[in-house]
Amino acid sequence: MTTPLRVAIIGAGPAGIYAGNILNRTALEAGREVTIDLIESLPAPYGLIRYGVAPDHPRIKGIVNSLHEMLDSGAIRFIGNVTYGVDL
């Protein structure tokens, strides 16, 4: 029997979300249980995709939709308004 994995990823931008998604898929393929917490200092995920790029750009909408699907899968728990080194 294997111990379930518990992972915290700091940063809920595209890289953090993709890392969580890949970790979850890899764990499932290996038959491992994993809990992933995505910790972000801002109140909402997506990093510069949300705050730094024109939201009406078609490619950006596609990326945001993909990231949203990954977060909605239930495998990744988003924790916002938390600053690493201050709150943790």
GROMACS .gro file of C-alpha atoms in nm:
model
   88
    1MET     CA    1   0.000   0.000   0.000
    2THR     CA    2   0.141   0.339  -0.097
    3THR     CA    3   0.106   0.661   0.097
    4PRO     CA    4  -0.105   0.926  -0.081
    5LEU     CA    5   0.098   1.217  -0.215
    6ARG     CA    6   0.024   1.572  -0.097
    7VAL     CA    7   0.177   1.847  -0.311
    8ALA     CA    8   0.171   2.226  -0.289
    9ILE     CA    9   0.243   2.431  -0.599
   10ILE     CA   10   0.326   2.797  -0.543
   11GLY     CA   11   0.183   3.016  -0.817
   12ALA     CA   12  -0.146   2.971  -1.002
   13GLY     CA   13  -0.035   3.102  -1.338
   14PRO     CA   14  -0.029   2.883  -1.647
   15ALA     CA   15   0.292   2.702  -1.541
   16GLY     CA   16   0.155   2.615  -1.196
   17ILE     CA   17  -0.178   2.495  -1.333
   18TYR     CA   18  -0.014   2.287  -1.608
   19ALA     CA   19   0.232   2.138  -1.355
   20GLY     CA   20  -0.058   2.037  -1.131
   21ASN     CA   21  -0.246   1.886  -1.422
   22ILE     CA   22   0.054   1.683  -1.540
   23LEU     CA   23   0.129   1.569  -1.184
   24ASN     CA   24  -0.231   1.454  -1.143
   25ARG     CA   25  -0.235   1.267  -1.475
   26THR     CA   26   0.099   1.100  -1.401
   27ALA     CA   27  -0.018   0.993  -1.055
   28LEU     CA   28  -0.340   0.848  -1.197
   29GLU     CA   29  -0.148   0.653  -1.462
   30ALA     CA   30   0.081   0.513  -1.189
   31GLY     CA   31  -0.214   0.423  -0.968
   32ARG     CA   32  -0.115   0.676  -0.701
   33GLU     CA   33  -0.345   0.903  -0.506
   34VAL     CA   34  -0.245   1.270  -0.504
   35THR     CA   35  -0.386   1.587  -0.346
   36ILE     CA   36  -0.267   1.909  -0.510
   37ASP     CA   37  -0.297   2.255  -0.351
   38LEU     CA   38  -0.234   2.547  -0.584
   39ILE     CA   39  -0.134   2.847  -0.372
   40GLU     CA   40  -0.157   3.201  -0.512
   41SER     CA   41  -0.101   3.546  -0.361
   42LEU     CA   42  -0.367   3.700  -0.585
   43PRO     CA   43  -0.739   3.637  -0.527
   44ALA     CA   44  -0.785   3.462  -0.863
   45PRO     CA   45  -0.582   3.214  -1.069
   46TYR     CA   46  -0.424   3.246  -1.417
   47GLY     CA   47  -0.150   3.501  -1.337
   48LEU     CA   48  -0.062   3.735  -1.623
   49ILE     CA   49  -0.312   3.564  -1.852
   50ARG     CA   50  -0.580   3.725  -1.636
   51TYR     CA   51  -0.405   4.044  -1.528
   52GLY     CA   52  -0.149   4.130  -1.793
   53VAL     CA   53  -0.282   4.040  -2.139
   54ALA     CA   54  -0.574   4.175  -2.338
   55PRO     CA   55  -0.859   3.938  -2.246
   56ASP     CA   56  -1.037   3.979  -2.580
   57HIS     CA   57  -0.756   3.818  -2.777
   58PRO     CA   58  -0.889   3.487  -2.921
   59ARG     CA   59  -0.577   3.283  -2.836
   60ILE     CA   60  -0.586   3.405  -2.477
   61LYS     CA   61  -0.950   3.300  -2.443
   62GLY     CA   62  -0.855   2.951  -2.559
   63ILE     CA   63  -0.574   2.927  -2.306
   64VAL     CA   64  -0.796   3.053  -2.024
   65ASN     CA   65  -1.063   2.797  -2.117
   66SER     CA   66  -0.804   2.515  -2.105
   67LEU     CA   67  -0.671   2.631  -1.768
   68HIS     CA   68  -1.025   2.665  -1.635
   69GLU     CA   69  -1.102   2.304  -1.736
   70MET     CA   70  -0.792   2.184  -1.551
   71LEU     CA   71  -0.894   2.364  -1.233
   72ASP     CA   72  -1.255   2.246  -1.263
   73SER     CA   73  -1.148   1.880  -1.286
   74GLY     CA   74  -1.154   1.863  -0.906
   75ALA     CA   75  -0.800   1.729  -0.881
   76ILE     CA   76  -0.646   2.068  -0.799
   77ARG     CA   77  -0.757   2.285  -0.508
   78PHE     CA   78  -0.703   2.660  -0.559
   79ILE     CA   79  -0.609   2.862  -0.250
   80GLY     CA   80  -0.593   3.236  -0.319
   81ASN     CA   81  -0.493   3.545  -0.118
   82VAL     CA   82  -0.209   3.352   0.047
   83THR     CA   83   0.149   3.478   0.035
   84TYR     CA   84   0.426   3.222   0.072
   85GLY     CA   85   0.667   3.336   0.343
   86VAL     CA   86   0.402   3.552   0.511
   87ASP     CA   87   0.085   3.344   0.549
   88LEU     CA   88   0.262   3.007   0.516
   0.00000   0.00000   0.00000
